Coordinates of C-alpha atoms and ligand atoms in Angstrom, one line a residue:
X813 CA 171.9 -85.3 -38.4
X814 CA 170.8 -82.1 -40.4
X815 CA 170.5 -82.6 -44.5
X816 CA 169.7 -79.8 -46.6
X817 CA 167.6 -81.5 -49.5
X818 CA 168.3 -78.1 -51.5
X819 CA 167.5 -77.6 -56.4
X820 CA 165.5 -75.5 -57.9
X821 CA 160.9 -76.4 -57.4
X822 CA 160.6 -79.0 -59.3
X823 CA 163.8 -80.9 -58.5
X824 CA 162.9 -83.4 -56.7
X825 CA 163.1 -83.0 -53.2
X826 CA 159.5 -83.9 -52.4
X827 CA 159.8 -87.1 -53.5
X828 CA 162.9 -87.9 -52.3
X829 CA 162.9 -86.9 -49.1
X830 CA 160.3 -89.7 -47.2
X831 CA 162.5 -92.0 -48.6
X832 CA 166.0 -90.7 -48.1
X833 CA 164.5 -90.0 -44.7
X834 CA 163.9 -93.9 -43.7
X835 CA 166.4 -94.7 -45.5
X836 CA 169.1 -92.7 -42.8
X837 CA 166.5 -92.7 -39.6
X838 CA 165.1 -89.1 -39.8
X839 CA 161.8 -87.6 -40.1
X840 CA 161.5 -85.0 -42.7
X841 CA 161.0 -81.3 -42.1
X842 CA 159.5 -79.9 -45.3
X843 CA 158.1 -75.3 -45.2
X844 CA 156.3 -75.7 -48.1
X845 CA 154.0 -78.8 -47.0
X846 CA 153.6 -77.5 -43.8
X847 CA 152.5 -74.2 -45.0
X848 CA 150.1 -75.5 -47.4
X849 CA 148.3 -77.4 -44.2
X850 CA 148.8 -73.9 -42.3
X851 CA 146.2 -72.8 -46.3
X852 CA 143.8 -75.3 -45.2
X853 CA 143.3 -75.9 -42.2
X854 CA 142.9 -70.9 -42.3
X855 CA 145.7 -70.2 -39.7
X856 CA 146.9 -67.2 -39.3
X857 CA 150.3 -68.5 -41.2
X858 CA 148.3 -70.0 -43.7
X859 CA 146.3 -66.4 -44.2
X860 CA 150.3 -64.8 -44.2
X861 CA 151.3 -67.3 -46.4
X862 CA 149.0 -68.0 -49.2
X863 CA 149.5 -65.0 -51.7
X864 CA 152.8 -65.3 -51.3
X865 CA 152.5 -68.8 -51.8
X866 CA 150.7 -68.1 -54.8
X867 CA 152.5 -65.5 -56.5
X868 CA 156.2 -68.0 -56.6
X869 CA 158.0 -66.0 -53.8
X870 CA 158.8 -66.7 -50.7
X871 CA 157.4 -66.5 -47.5
X872 CA 159.4 -63.7 -45.3
X873 CA 161.8 -65.7 -43.3
X874 CA 160.9 -64.6 -39.9
X875 CA 157.9 -67.4 -40.7
X876 CA 159.7 -69.7 -41.7
X877 CA 162.1 -68.9 -39.6
X878 CA 159.5 -69.8 -36.5
X879 CA 158.0 -73.4 -38.1
X880 CA 162.2 -74.5 -38.4
X881 CA 162.4 -73.6 -34.5
X882 CA 159.3 -75.3 -33.6
X883 CA 160.4 -78.6 -35.4
X884 CA 163.7 -78.7 -34.9
X885 CA 163.2 -78.1 -30.6
X886 CA 160.1 -81.6 -30.3
X887 CA 161.0 -84.7 -30.0
X888 CA 160.9 -86.3 -32.4
X889 CA 163.9 -84.1 -34.5
X890 CA 166.5 -85.4 -31.8
X891 CA 167.8 -87.5 -34.0
X892 CA 168.0 -85.7 -36.4
X893 CA 165.8 -84.5 -39.2
X894 CA 165.8 -83.6 -42.7
X895 CA 165.1 -80.5 -44.8
X896 CA 162.9 -80.1 -47.8
X897 CA 163.0 -76.5 -49.2
X898 CA 164.4 -75.0 -46.5
X899 CA 167.2 -73.1 -46.6
X900 CA 166.3 -71.1 -49.4
X901 CA 167.9 -67.5 -48.4
X902 CA 170.5 -66.9 -46.4
X903 CA 169.0 -65.0 -44.4
X904 CA 167.7 -68.6 -43.5
X905 CA 170.8 -69.8 -43.9
X906 CA 171.8 -67.9 -40.8
X907 CA 168.9 -67.6 -38.2
X908 CA 169.0 -72.1 -39.0
X909 CA 173.2 -71.6 -37.7
X910 CA 172.2 -69.8 -35.1
X911 CA 169.3 -72.3 -34.3
X912 CA 171.7 -75.7 -34.3
X913 CA 173.7 -74.0 -32.2
X914 CA 171.1 -73.1 -29.8
X915 CA 170.0 -76.7 -29.9
X916 CA 174.3 -78.3 -30.0
X917 CA 173.2 -79.3 -33.4
X918 CA 174.6 -78.6 -36.6
X919 CA 174.2 -78.6 -40.4
X920 CA 175.4 -82.1 -42.1
X921 CA 175.5 -81.8 -45.7
X922 CA 173.4 -79.8 -47.8
X923 CA 172.2 -82.4 -51.0
X924 CA 171.6 -80.6 -54.2
X925 CA 169.6 -82.3 -56.4
X926 CA 170.8 -80.4 -60.0
X927 CA 168.7 -80.1 -62.6
X928 CA 167.7 -78.2 -65.9
X929 CA 165.4 -75.3 -66.5
X930 CA 164.2 -77.5 -69.9
X931 CA 163.5 -80.1 -67.5
X932 CA 161.9 -78.5 -64.1
X933 CA 158.8 -76.3 -66.8
X934 CA 158.4 -80.2 -68.0
X935 CA 157.4 -81.9 -65.0
X936 CA 156.4 -79.3 -62.8
X937 CA 153.8 -79.3 -66.0
X938 CA 152.4 -82.5 -65.7
X939 CA 152.9 -82.5 -61.7
X940 CA 150.3 -82.7 -59.4
X941 CA 150.7 -83.7 -55.8
X942 CA 147.9 -86.0 -53.3
X943 CA 145.4 -82.9 -52.0
X944 CA 145.9 -84.4 -48.5
X945 CA 149.3 -85.8 -47.8
X946 CA 151.6 -83.8 -50.5
X947 CA 153.0 -86.4 -51.9
X948 CA 153.5 -86.2 -56.1
X949 CA 153.5 -87.2 -59.2
X950 CA 154.0 -87.0 -62.5
X951 CA 151.6 -88.0 -65.2
X952 CA 149.2 -88.5 -63.4
X953 CA 146.1 -86.0 -64.1
X954 CA 143.9 -84.4 -62.0
X955 CA 141.1 -85.5 -60.1
X956 CA 142.3 -89.0 -59.9
X957 CA 143.9 -90.5 -56.1
X958 CA 146.7 -91.7 -54.9
X959 CA 148.0 -94.6 -53.7
X960 CA 149.5 -93.7 -50.8
X961 CA 146.0 -92.7 -48.7
X962 CA 143.1 -92.5 -51.7
X963 CA 143.1 -88.6 -51.2
X964 CA 142.2 -86.7 -54.6
X965 CA 145.0 -85.2 -56.7
X966 CA 145.6 -81.5 -57.5
X967 CA 147.2 -79.5 -60.0
X968 CA 149.0 -77.1 -57.1
X969 CA 148.3 -72.9 -58.2
X970 CA 152.4 -72.0 -57.8
X971 CA 152.9 -74.8 -60.6
X972 CA 150.8 -72.6 -63.4
X973 CA 153.9 -71.2 -66.3
X974 CA 153.7 -67.5 -65.2
X975 CA 154.2 -68.6 -61.5
X976 CA 156.6 -71.3 -62.8
X977 CA 159.2 -69.3 -63.8
X978 CA 159.1 -66.5 -61.3
X979 CA 159.2 -69.7 -59.0
X980 CA 163.1 -69.8 -60.9
X981 CA 164.1 -67.3 -61.3
X982 CA 163.2 -66.7 -57.4
X983 CA 165.7 -69.8 -56.7
X984 CA 168.1 -68.0 -59.0
X985 CA 168.4 -64.4 -57.4
X986 CA 167.6 -65.3 -53.9
X987 CA 168.5 -68.6 -53.7
X988 CA 171.7 -70.2 -55.7
X989 CA 173.3 -67.2 -53.3
X990 CA 172.7 -69.4 -50.3
X991 CA 175.8 -72.6 -51.5
X992 CA 178.5 -70.2 -51.8
X993 CA 177.1 -69.8 -47.8
X994 CA 177.3 -73.1 -46.8
X995 CA 180.8 -73.3 -48.4
X996 CA 181.5 -70.0 -46.7
X997 CA 181.0 -71.4 -43.5
X998 CA 183.4 -75.4 -43.7
X999 CA 179.9 -76.7 -44.6
X1000 CA 179.8 -80.3 -47.1
X1001 CA 177.9 -79.6 -50.2
X1002 CA 177.2 -82.1 -52.5
X1003 CA 176.5 -81.7 -55.3
X1004 CA 173.8 -85.3 -57.2
X1005 CA 172.1 -85.2 -61.1
X1006 CA 168.4 -86.0 -60.2
X1007 CA 167.8 -86.2 -64.0
X1008 CA 166.7 -90.1 -63.9
X1009 CA 164.6 -93.3 -62.0
X1010 CA 163.7 -92.1 -58.9
X1011 CA 165.7 -95.7 -57.3
X1012 CA 169.0 -94.3 -59.6
X1013 CA 168.5 -91.0 -57.8
X1014 CA 167.7 -91.8 -54.8
X1015 CA 170.9 -95.0 -54.8
X1016 CA 172.8 -91.1 -55.9
X1017 CA 172.0 -88.9 -53.3
X1018 CA 172.3 -91.7 -50.2
X1019 CA 175.8 -92.4 -51.7
X1020 CA 176.9 -88.6 -51.7
X1021 CA 176.0 -87.7 -48.4
X1022 CA 178.9 -91.9 -46.9
X1023 CA 180.8 -90.5 -49.1
Ligands
AMP1322 P1 158.1 -75.5 -51.9 O1 157.1 -76.6 -51.9 O2 158.8 -75.7 -51.4 O3 158.5 -76.0 -53.6 O4 157.5 -75.2 -52.1 C1 155.8 -73.7 -52.3 C2 156.1 -72.3 -51.9 O5 156.1 -72.2 -49.8 C3 157.1 -71.8 -52.0 O6 158.0 -70.6 -53.9 C4 157.2 -70.1 -51.0 O7 156.5 -69.5 -50.8 C5 156.3 -71.4 -50.5 N1 157.8 -71.9 -48.8 C6 158.7 -73.1 -49.0 N2 159.5 -72.9 -47.9 C7 160.2 -72.1 -48.1 C8 161.6 -71.7 -47.2 N3 162.0 -72.2 -46.8 N4 161.3 -69.9 -47.6 C9 161.0 -69.4 -48.2 N5 159.3 -69.7 -48.7 C10 159.3 -70.7 -48.7

């Protein structure tokens, strides 16, 4: 089972991914987390990605497709995977389809988290994330500790106002057209309301995937 979690930055994909993964019994792949991990580790991948990420621009498709291919080939992805933050461009959708075909898999559904820009700006302005495990929090000050692993909560550089505006513009230009691509390629596209208590959104997501 391969599910693409889709939506604007701040729509709640990162919050919902582990909850949905636990309910569905599959692992998650969050390309943003992978890239931030590479930056912290000081790898070539991290050095290549950092400038794009700090500005709120997309990292080149070739880099992302390399990450996807490796993750989907791992034994832990045998039962499927929830993709959080991929697919973000039409070439990524095409590349993912090719990788899936090579591995005898397919994308089963695209789950769209629907939310207004105003709500996004408000959410991201108040977001902090755990420096170590990347768990996102809303309304918790930088410097406080993560409930899961005690890591320090920090603001993401790309959650600053200029970067947020750029990320929303990038979404409209490069990411939104991906939905039409999936509809044209006969893949189920399920849209859910992403506003409301976390557990309500999880329930909506699971019911949309089951129907
Ligand atoms: P996220 O944590 O999903 O909000 O991603 C943070 C940043 O990582 C994005 O703004 C991009 O710079 C980069 N990134 C993550 N996933 C992708 C992707 N699939 N394609 C291109 N860039 C990505």
